[in-house]
Structures are given as structure tokens and as C-alpha cells.
Short mmCIF file of C-alpha atoms and ligand atoms in Angstrom, two decimals:
data_model
loop_
_atom_site.label_atom_id
_atom_site.label_comp_id
_atom_site.label_asym_id
_atom_site.label_seq_id
_atom_site.Cartn_x
_atom_site.Cartn_y
_atom_site.Cartn_z
CA MET A 1 29.24 -40.00 62.09
CA LYS A 2 31.79 -37.33 63.27
CA ILE A 3 32.87 -36.67 59.75
CA ALA A 4 29.13 -36.31 58.68
CA CYS A 5 28.50 -33.77 61.47
CA VAL A 6 31.53 -31.70 60.36
CA PHE A 7 30.21 -31.58 56.86
CA LEU A 8 26.91 -30.54 58.04
CA LEU A 9 28.22 -27.67 60.02
CA VAL A 10 30.31 -26.42 57.07
CA ALA A 11 27.35 -26.42 54.89
CA LEU A 12 25.15 -24.51 57.38
CA VAL A 13 27.54 -21.75 58.46
CA PRO A 14 27.43 -19.82 55.05
CA LEU A 15 23.46 -19.78 55.31
CA ALA A 16 23.45 -18.60 58.96
CA SER A 17 25.87 -15.75 58.12
CA SER A 18 24.50 -14.21 55.04
CA ARG A 19 25.73 -10.82 54.24
CA LEU A 20 23.88 -8.16 52.32
CA HIS A 21 24.49 -8.61 48.51
CA ILE A 22 22.98 -7.74 45.11
CA ASN A 23 21.23 -10.36 43.02
CA ASN A 24 19.26 -9.56 39.91
CA GLY A 25 19.41 -5.78 40.64
CA HIS A 26 18.04 -6.10 44.25
CA PHE A 27 19.58 -6.20 47.75
CA VAL A 28 19.25 -9.49 49.19
CA LEU A 29 19.83 -10.64 52.80
CA ASN A 30 19.41 -14.17 54.20
CA GLY A 31 17.66 -15.17 51.04
CA GLN A 32 15.11 -12.39 51.01
CA ARG A 33 14.85 -9.20 48.86
CA VAL A 34 15.54 -6.24 51.21
CA PHE A 35 14.71 -2.43 50.84
CA LEU A 36 17.24 -0.29 52.80
CA SER A 37 15.23 2.10 55.06
CA GLY A 38 16.82 4.48 57.46
CA GLY A 39 18.94 7.56 57.67
CA ASN A 40 22.01 9.41 57.93
CA LEU A 41 23.48 9.63 61.41
CA PRO A 42 25.87 11.28 60.01
CA TRP A 43 28.21 12.14 62.91
CA MET A 44 28.09 13.00 66.39
CA SER A 45 31.33 15.13 66.47
CA TYR A 46 31.97 16.14 62.88
CA GLY A 47 35.41 14.48 62.07
CA TYR A 48 36.02 13.49 65.67
CA ASP A 49 33.73 10.23 66.06
CA PHE A 50 36.35 7.48 65.22
CA GLY A 51 40.08 6.88 65.95
CA ASP A 52 42.47 8.30 68.64
CA GLY A 53 40.07 6.86 71.44
CA GLN A 54 37.22 9.18 70.18
CA TRP A 55 34.68 6.33 69.53
CA GLN A 56 34.64 5.26 73.14
CA ARG A 57 33.93 8.78 74.19
CA ASN A 58 31.14 9.25 71.76
CA LYS A 59 29.58 5.93 71.91
CA ASP A 60 27.20 6.55 74.68
CA ARG A 61 25.56 9.25 72.50
CA ILE A 62 25.68 7.31 69.30
CA GLU A 63 24.15 3.94 70.54
CA PRO A 64 20.63 5.37 71.24
CA GLN A 65 20.48 6.40 67.65
CA PHE A 66 20.82 2.87 66.66
CA LYS A 67 18.27 1.85 69.08
CA LYS A 68 15.69 4.58 68.02
CA LEU A 69 16.19 3.76 64.26
CA HIS A 70 15.55 0.06 65.04
CA GLU A 71 12.47 0.93 67.08
CA ALA A 72 11.06 3.07 64.26
CA GLY A 73 11.39 0.21 61.79
CA GLY A 74 14.72 1.16 60.05
CA ASN A 75 17.30 -1.29 58.95
CA SER A 76 20.34 0.81 57.77
CA MET A 77 22.33 3.95 58.33
CA ARG A 78 24.86 6.21 56.62
CA PHE A 79 27.70 7.06 59.10
CA TRP A 80 30.66 9.41 58.13
CA ILE A 81 34.10 8.57 58.81
CA HIS A 82 37.12 10.78 57.82
CA MET A 83 35.44 13.84 56.49
CA GLN A 84 38.61 15.63 55.22
CA GLY A 85 41.10 14.02 57.32
CA GLU A 86 40.47 16.26 60.43
CA THR A 87 41.52 13.44 62.75
CA THR A 88 41.68 10.33 60.67
CA PRO A 89 43.61 8.80 58.82
CA ALA A 90 46.98 9.71 60.26
CA PHE A 91 49.10 11.75 57.80
CA ASN A 92 52.76 12.73 57.88
CA ASP A 93 54.00 16.17 57.27
CA GLN A 94 54.26 15.45 53.52
CA GLY A 95 50.72 14.33 53.13
CA PHE A 96 51.22 10.64 52.99
CA VAL A 97 49.07 8.31 54.99
CA ILE A 98 50.96 6.46 57.74
CA GLY A 99 48.13 4.65 59.62
CA PRO A 100 44.32 4.54 60.26
CA ASP A 101 44.73 6.93 63.11
CA LYS A 102 47.58 8.12 65.42
CA GLN A 103 46.80 6.40 68.61
CA GLY A 104 45.85 2.77 67.06
CA THR A 105 42.20 2.51 68.13
CA MET A 106 40.58 3.12 64.66
CA LEU A 107 40.24 -0.65 63.62
CA ASP A 108 38.71 -1.57 66.94
CA ASP A 109 36.55 1.70 66.79
CA MET A 110 35.04 0.53 63.56
CA LYS A 111 34.50 -3.01 64.62
CA ASP A 112 32.96 -1.94 67.88
CA MET A 113 30.57 0.40 66.10
CA LEU A 114 29.55 -2.49 63.81
CA ASP A 115 29.07 -4.73 66.89
CA THR A 116 26.90 -2.00 68.25
CA ALA A 117 24.71 -1.73 65.10
CA LYS A 118 24.31 -5.54 64.98
CA LYS A 119 22.64 -5.41 68.50
CA TYR A 120 19.84 -3.17 66.88
CA ASN A 121 19.75 -5.11 63.49
CA ILE A 122 21.13 -2.12 61.65
CA LEU A 123 23.30 -2.36 58.48
CA VAL A 124 25.93 0.48 58.50
CA PHE A 125 27.42 2.25 55.38
CA PRO A 126 30.54 3.95 56.44
CA CYS A 127 30.90 7.10 54.24
CA LEU A 128 34.63 7.77 54.09
CA TRP A 129 35.15 11.31 52.70
CA ASN A 130 33.26 14.64 52.27
CA ALA A 131 33.47 17.08 49.43
CA ALA A 132 30.39 19.07 50.22
CA VAL A 133 32.31 21.70 52.25
CA ASN A 134 35.91 22.86 51.71
CA GLN A 135 37.78 22.61 55.02
CA ASP A 136 40.82 21.07 53.67
CA SER A 137 43.24 23.86 54.43
CA HIS A 138 45.85 21.26 55.26
CA ASN A 139 45.52 19.64 51.82
CA ARG A 140 45.14 16.16 53.13
CA LEU A 141 42.19 15.00 51.12
CA ASN A 142 43.41 17.25 48.16
CA GLY A 143 46.66 15.37 48.22
CA LEU A 144 44.89 11.86 47.93
CA ILE A 145 42.72 13.09 45.16
CA LYS A 146 45.52 14.63 43.05
CA ASP A 147 48.62 12.50 43.83
CA PRO A 148 48.47 8.79 42.99
CA HIS A 149 51.27 8.11 45.43
CA LYS A 150 49.56 9.74 48.24
CA LEU A 151 46.33 7.92 47.47
CA GLN A 152 48.28 4.54 47.39
CA SER A 153 49.62 5.37 50.97
CA TYR A 154 46.06 5.76 52.07
CA LEU A 155 45.00 2.44 50.52
CA ASP A 156 47.86 0.46 52.06
CA LYS A 157 48.07 2.13 55.45
CA ALA A 158 44.54 2.85 56.40
CA LEU A 159 41.93 1.55 53.88
CA LYS A 160 42.95 -1.98 53.45
CA PRO A 161 43.66 -2.54 57.24
CA MET A 162 40.11 -1.01 58.13
CA VAL A 163 38.40 -3.23 55.35
CA ASN A 164 40.31 -6.22 56.40
CA HIS A 165 39.53 -5.71 60.10
CA VAL A 166 35.78 -5.70 59.70
CA LYS A 167 35.71 -7.94 56.56
CA GLY A 168 32.49 -10.05 56.45
CA HIS A 169 30.93 -8.38 59.61
CA PRO A 170 27.23 -8.96 59.41
CA ALA A 171 26.45 -5.24 60.17
CA LEU A 172 28.58 -3.82 57.34
CA GLY A 173 26.24 -2.89 54.63
CA GLY A 174 28.68 -1.50 52.33
CA TRP A 175 31.39 1.37 51.76
CA ASP A 176 30.26 4.69 50.70
CA LEU A 177 33.53 6.33 49.51
CA MET A 178 32.41 9.94 49.47
CA ASN A 179 29.75 12.44 50.23
CA GLU A 180 28.99 14.56 47.20
CA PRO A 181 32.13 15.06 45.19
CA GLU A 182 30.31 17.44 42.97
CA GLY A 183 30.87 20.13 45.63
CA MET A 184 34.59 20.31 44.69
CA MET A 185 34.20 19.42 40.70
CA ILE A 186 35.30 22.04 38.08
CA PRO A 187 32.03 22.67 35.95
CA ASP A 188 32.04 23.51 32.35
CA VAL A 189 35.26 21.63 31.36
CA HIS A 190 35.48 20.60 27.75
CA ASN A 191 36.81 17.07 26.98
CA GLU A 192 36.73 14.74 24.15
CA SER A 193 35.69 12.07 26.63
CA SER A 194 32.15 12.34 28.18
CA CYS A 195 33.72 10.86 31.32
CA TYR A 196 35.67 14.02 31.91
CA ASP A 197 33.41 16.61 30.23
CA THR A 198 31.46 18.74 32.63
CA THR A 199 29.92 21.09 30.30
CA ALA A 200 26.52 19.55 31.11
CA LEU A 201 27.23 20.60 34.78
CA LYS A 202 27.44 24.33 33.81
CA ASN A 203 25.04 26.32 36.07
CA SER A 204 24.04 23.03 37.88
CA GLY A 205 25.52 24.08 41.22
CA ALA A 206 28.47 21.57 41.01
CA GLY A 207 31.50 23.30 42.41
CA TRP A 208 29.62 25.07 45.22
CA ALA A 209 32.29 24.54 47.85
CA GLU A 210 35.26 25.14 45.48
CA LYS A 211 35.93 24.37 41.94
CA LYS A 212 38.95 22.19 42.61
CA TYR A 213 38.99 18.93 40.80
CA LEU A 214 38.91 17.27 37.23
CA TYR A 215 37.08 13.99 36.78
CA LYS A 216 40.10 12.28 35.65
CA ASP A 217 41.48 12.79 39.30
CA MET A 218 38.40 12.12 41.09
CA LEU A 219 37.41 9.09 39.11
CA ARG A 220 40.88 7.54 39.86
CA PHE A 221 40.32 8.33 43.53
CA PHE A 222 37.17 6.16 43.51
CA ASN A 223 38.37 3.56 41.32
CA TRP A 224 41.37 2.73 43.33
CA GLN A 225 39.62 2.83 46.63
CA ALA A 226 36.86 0.54 45.25
CA ALA A 227 39.31 -1.82 43.93
CA ALA A 228 41.32 -1.94 47.21
CA ILE A 229 38.17 -2.74 48.99
CA LYS A 230 36.99 -5.34 46.69
CA THR A 231 40.55 -6.92 46.57
CA THR A 232 40.58 -7.20 50.39
CA ASP A 233 36.99 -8.22 50.88
CA SER A 234 35.53 -9.65 47.55
CA GLY A 235 32.08 -9.67 49.19
CA ALA A 236 31.99 -5.92 50.03
CA LEU A 237 29.52 -3.58 48.33
CA VAL A 238 30.73 -0.06 47.30
CA THR A 239 28.85 3.00 46.46
CA MET A 240 29.26 6.87 46.42
CA GLY A 241 26.61 9.49 47.11
CA VAL A 242 26.11 12.02 44.47
CA TRP A 243 24.45 15.52 45.22
CA ASN A 244 22.07 15.14 42.41
CA PRO A 245 21.47 12.46 39.80
CA LYS A 246 22.70 15.03 37.20
CA SER A 247 26.23 13.73 37.36
CA ASN A 248 25.10 10.07 37.49
CA THR A 249 22.87 9.42 34.37
CA ASP A 250 23.28 9.43 30.72
CA HIS A 251 19.52 10.34 30.31
CA PHE A 252 18.21 13.79 30.36
CA ASN A 253 21.20 15.19 28.36
CA MET A 254 23.67 14.49 31.26
CA ASN A 255 26.70 12.30 31.58
CA ASN A 256 26.98 9.37 33.92
CA HIS A 257 30.62 10.10 35.27
CA TYR A 258 30.35 7.12 37.63
CA SER A 259 29.86 4.34 35.01
CA ASP A 260 32.00 1.21 35.15
CA PHE A 261 33.47 2.38 31.96
CA CYS A 262 34.51 5.90 33.22
CA LEU A 263 35.65 4.73 36.69
CA ARG A 264 37.97 2.10 34.97
CA LYS A 265 39.21 4.64 32.19
CA ALA A 266 40.33 7.04 34.77
CA GLY A 267 41.93 4.70 37.31
CA GLY A 268 42.70 1.54 35.27
CA ARG A 269 41.78 -0.91 38.05
CA GLN A 270 39.27 -3.58 36.91
CA LYS A 271 37.52 -4.12 40.18
CA GLY A 272 37.13 -0.49 41.04
CA VAL A 273 33.55 0.03 40.18
CA PHE A 274 30.21 0.83 42.22
CA ASP A 275 27.76 -1.96 43.14
CA PHE A 276 24.92 0.46 43.51
CA TYR A 277 24.31 4.21 43.06
CA GLN A 278 23.18 6.76 45.55
CA PHE A 279 21.30 9.88 44.64
CA HIS A 280 20.83 12.76 47.07
CA SER A 281 17.89 15.09 46.56
CA TYR A 282 16.69 18.52 47.83
CA SER A 283 14.14 20.77 46.26
CA TRP A 284 15.29 24.27 45.44
CA GLN A 285 12.82 27.25 46.51
CA GLY A 286 10.01 24.65 46.92
CA LYS A 287 10.57 22.76 43.58
CA TRP A 288 12.10 19.69 42.34
CA ASP A 289 14.45 20.01 39.44
CA GLU A 290 13.76 17.97 36.16
CA VAL A 291 15.96 15.01 37.23
CA ALA A 292 15.03 14.65 40.97
CA PRO A 293 14.26 11.16 42.02
CA PHE A 294 11.07 12.36 43.47
CA THR A 295 9.64 13.17 39.92
CA HIS A 296 10.94 10.00 38.42
CA LYS A 297 11.04 6.22 38.86
CA ALA A 298 14.38 4.57 39.30
CA SER A 299 14.22 2.93 35.88
CA ASP A 300 14.10 6.56 34.19
CA TYR A 301 17.77 6.98 34.73
CA GLY A 302 18.95 3.88 32.58
CA LEU A 303 21.34 2.75 35.09
CA HIS A 304 20.92 -1.05 35.47
CA LYS A 305 22.19 -0.83 39.20
CA PRO A 306 20.25 -0.46 42.39
CA ILE A 307 19.69 3.23 43.39
CA VAL A 308 19.42 4.38 46.91
CA VAL A 309 18.01 7.87 47.67
CA GLY A 310 20.70 8.52 50.28
CA GLU A 311 19.83 11.96 51.45
CA PHE A 312 16.48 14.06 51.37
CA TRP A 313 14.34 15.76 54.01
CA GLU A 314 10.94 17.40 54.39
CA GLN A 315 12.33 20.88 54.70
CA ASP A 316 13.39 20.81 51.05
CA GLY A 317 10.84 18.08 49.96
CA GLY A 318 9.18 19.96 47.11
CA GLY A 319 6.07 20.12 49.24
CA MET A 320 5.95 16.46 50.16
CA ASP A 321 5.89 15.66 53.87
CA ILE A 322 8.43 12.90 55.27
CA ILE A 323 5.89 10.10 55.04
CA GLU A 324 5.08 10.96 51.52
CA MET A 325 8.76 10.90 50.71
CA PHE A 326 9.53 7.59 52.07
CA LYS A 327 6.55 6.01 50.34
CA TYR A 328 7.47 7.68 47.12
CA VAL A 329 11.08 6.15 47.31
CA TYR A 330 9.58 2.80 48.21
CA ASN A 331 6.98 2.70 45.71
CA ASN A 332 8.99 3.83 42.59
CA GLY A 333 11.66 1.17 42.12
CA TYR A 334 14.31 2.47 44.22
CA ALA A 335 16.35 0.00 46.40
CA GLY A 336 16.62 2.23 49.66
CA ALA A 337 15.70 5.59 51.55
CA TRP A 338 18.08 7.35 53.90
CA SER A 339 16.81 10.80 55.09
CA TRP A 340 19.11 13.61 56.37
CA HIS A 341 19.63 13.43 59.29
CA LEU A 342 18.75 11.34 62.33
CA VAL A 343 20.39 13.53 64.91
CA GLN A 344 18.91 16.88 64.04
CA ARG A 345 15.57 15.73 62.63
CA GLY A 346 15.15 12.16 63.74
CA ASP A 347 11.66 12.57 65.29
CA ASN A 348 10.23 13.67 61.96
CA GLN A 349 12.21 11.18 59.98
CA ARG A 350 11.19 8.19 61.98
CA LYS A 351 7.67 8.98 61.29
CA GLY A 352 8.53 8.45 57.50
CA ILE A 353 10.58 5.37 58.44
CA ALA A 354 7.78 3.78 60.53
CA ALA A 355 5.19 4.60 57.57
CA ILE A 356 6.83 1.92 55.40
CA LYS A 357 8.32 -0.49 57.64
CA ASP A 358 5.73 -3.27 56.92
CA LYS A 359 5.80 -2.84 53.12
CA THR A 360 6.79 -5.93 51.22
CA SER A 361 6.13 -5.20 47.47
CA ASN A 362 9.69 -3.61 46.80
CA GLY A 363 11.48 -5.73 49.35
CA LYS A 364 11.28 -6.38 53.17
CA ILE A 365 12.43 -3.92 55.65
CA PRO A 366 12.81 -5.74 59.00
CA ILE A 367 16.19 -7.83 58.96
CA SER A 368 17.95 -10.13 61.47
CA LEU A 369 21.74 -9.85 61.66
C1 NAG B 1 40.71 15.36 28.55
O1 NAG B 1 40.99 15.03 29.79
C2 NAG B 1 42.27 14.25 30.12
C3 NAG B 1 42.16 13.93 31.36
O2 NAG B 1 42.09 14.91 32.20
C4 NAG B 1 43.39 14.93 29.55
O3 NAG B 1 44.65 14.47 29.75
C5 NAG B 1 43.23 15.69 28.16
O4 NAG B 1 44.20 16.37 27.73
C6 NAG B 1 41.92 16.34 27.89
N1 NAG B 1 41.69 16.69 26.62
C7 NAG B 1 41.47 18.11 26.30
C8 NAG B 1 41.21 18.30 24.82
O5 NAG B 1 41.52 18.90 27.19
#
């Protein structure tokens, strides 16, 4: 009898603790197809929310955001971590990473953040880096992108310990490697490989923060981080948020720089690919551009991976209101919708989140962690 009971428990545990995963091109949790609905937190104190004791100081202001999102009917949140290395990870004077943070609270900060999210049934997608602004005067992020030895120090001393510490946490939705790398890409570079050729991005706006990086370097940066995450936690999901689908599709005369092929070509690490894609979308002077997700179905991009529309807002919504925007994303084959952003414009965005919360045709939204 005792032996039978032990077997029964072992068999039941995996069912009870199902993690978000992807099956047949859809997010699945606890055996049910799920649509990710929510928003970007994205920070309370930009670059100063985690590590070095900062989380415990900010938590009282952050926890209500999880609660409000849950009450509106949301199930997921994108939350930014390192930005450009303002406070984490810890670097030495040569630009090598020596730890997750200086004071040794980072790992528990991440875990406590996820424990807090779990209380409200919110999946968190930690976003590690930001390339949408250039505030990297100390060249910390720059070193990791350009110098493989520095990148490896980040993987060994910070990323793998972080991933290992929160591995399998039910509130961990997935890892988002960077916000909008295109902010610092050099457009109009000719190359024999479409992975590295950015002529299609000429006059697209890419490089708005500063024209600093070649795709060879940026793709290695992603390939190695994704591989490190999946080597440490084989069930982890990895994504990255592009500023516009223009850099992330082979349709519309563009190049998908973030295909499995391009990531492996640049970095050489087999596991270092994305599980799902994430498009950001803002209209310009009231109009959507020709590749905007709000004028297409997810299948129009020819990607064969789930696509989350990971940033959008009514203010640059091409004339749509927030409710129409959430409904459009839900109804057109996308796998999730995260608005920008919950702290600044939460009341507006929670209306959109509430408007789709009971829909089921493209996946259920309420989850239980
Ligand atoms: C294409 O890009 C790769 C990687 O950056 C580089 O090594 C190669 O020299 C480039 N080719 C040309 C023709 O510039």
C-alpha cells in the first residue's frame, strides 16, 4: 500500500504544477490553451527595482499593480530587470560581470517578485535589457554585446544563477531578453547574409537611440543568453520584444533577423532560439505602417511561432481605442496582448484587459497558478 501511494503522488505532482508551455503553436497551462493578456509594469524605479536591497524598498508600490491587473482580468505582465546595467548585474572595472548584484539580494528579489505575482495568478516575463534608449555611457551593456568573453561572464555569474534560482517557478512565464534591440542597430548595412543585411531597415527608424551594433553581435548576444537559459532550465520559454515586425518577418520584403537559423548562425549555440515572438506596435501621426499587427493577422508574418503583441497603447493606436485594440489582438490569431504601460496608463488599459477577459475562442485568460 505504501509503495502504491508513493507512485500515485509522483504521478500527480507534474499535473498539479504544470508550467506555461507551447504546444501546437499555442500557449498551454494546466492542459488548457491560454491567451496572455496584461501589460507592461514595466518598472517602478527605472533600473533600480531589483538587486542591492531595492526590491524590498519598492515592493509595497509594486504589489498593488499585480492585484489591479488580476482584478481587471489580466493574467500576465512584462517587467524590466537590468535595463543597461544601471544597478544590476554587478560589473568590475573592466566590464566583466562578477555577480547578479553587489549586495547579494538579486536572486531572492527575483524569487520574491514571482512569489508575489503567484498570489495574484499573474505570469511574469522578466525583460532583461533595454536598447530603446542609449544611456550606456559606462559601456556595460555595450561590452556584453561586443565582447564574447564579457557576455560569457554575464551568463556564468548572473544569468545562470538567476535562472537556476527561479527555475520551474509557476509564476515565471518566460524570459524576454531585450526591449527593442533595433533602437541601437545600424540600418543600411549590406551583407551577403540576409541575417546581417539591414538595407531593408533603411529609413525604418531603426537606430533611433544610436547606430551602434551589427546583427552579428546582437544575434550572438541573444543566442548565447537563450542557450544559457535553456541549458539551465530546459522548460523555460524565451522571447524578445521587437520595436516593429519589420525586423522579425521574411514577408513584406523584410528580413526575419531573429529566425532560429540566424540566431544559430551568429552564435553557434543550438539551443539559443526563441520560443515565441513579440511585436511592439505604435502608429505614427495617427496611421499604422504597412506591417503593423493591427492591420494584419498573426499568420500574415509567416513565422510558425506564437506572436504576442507586447507593447501598444491607445495614444498611438491608429484611431482605435484600447478596447478595440485588445479585441483586435485577441481575434486575429495572436497569442497575447500586453499594453504599455500599467503604471502610467493603467486605468485606461485595464478597460481593454477587462473587455476580453471572458473570451475563449483564442484561448482562455483566467489562470490558476
Ligand atoms: C557580413 O557580415 C559578417 C558578420 O558581421 C562579416 O564577417 C562579413 O565580413 C560581412 N560581409 C561583408 C561583405 O561585409
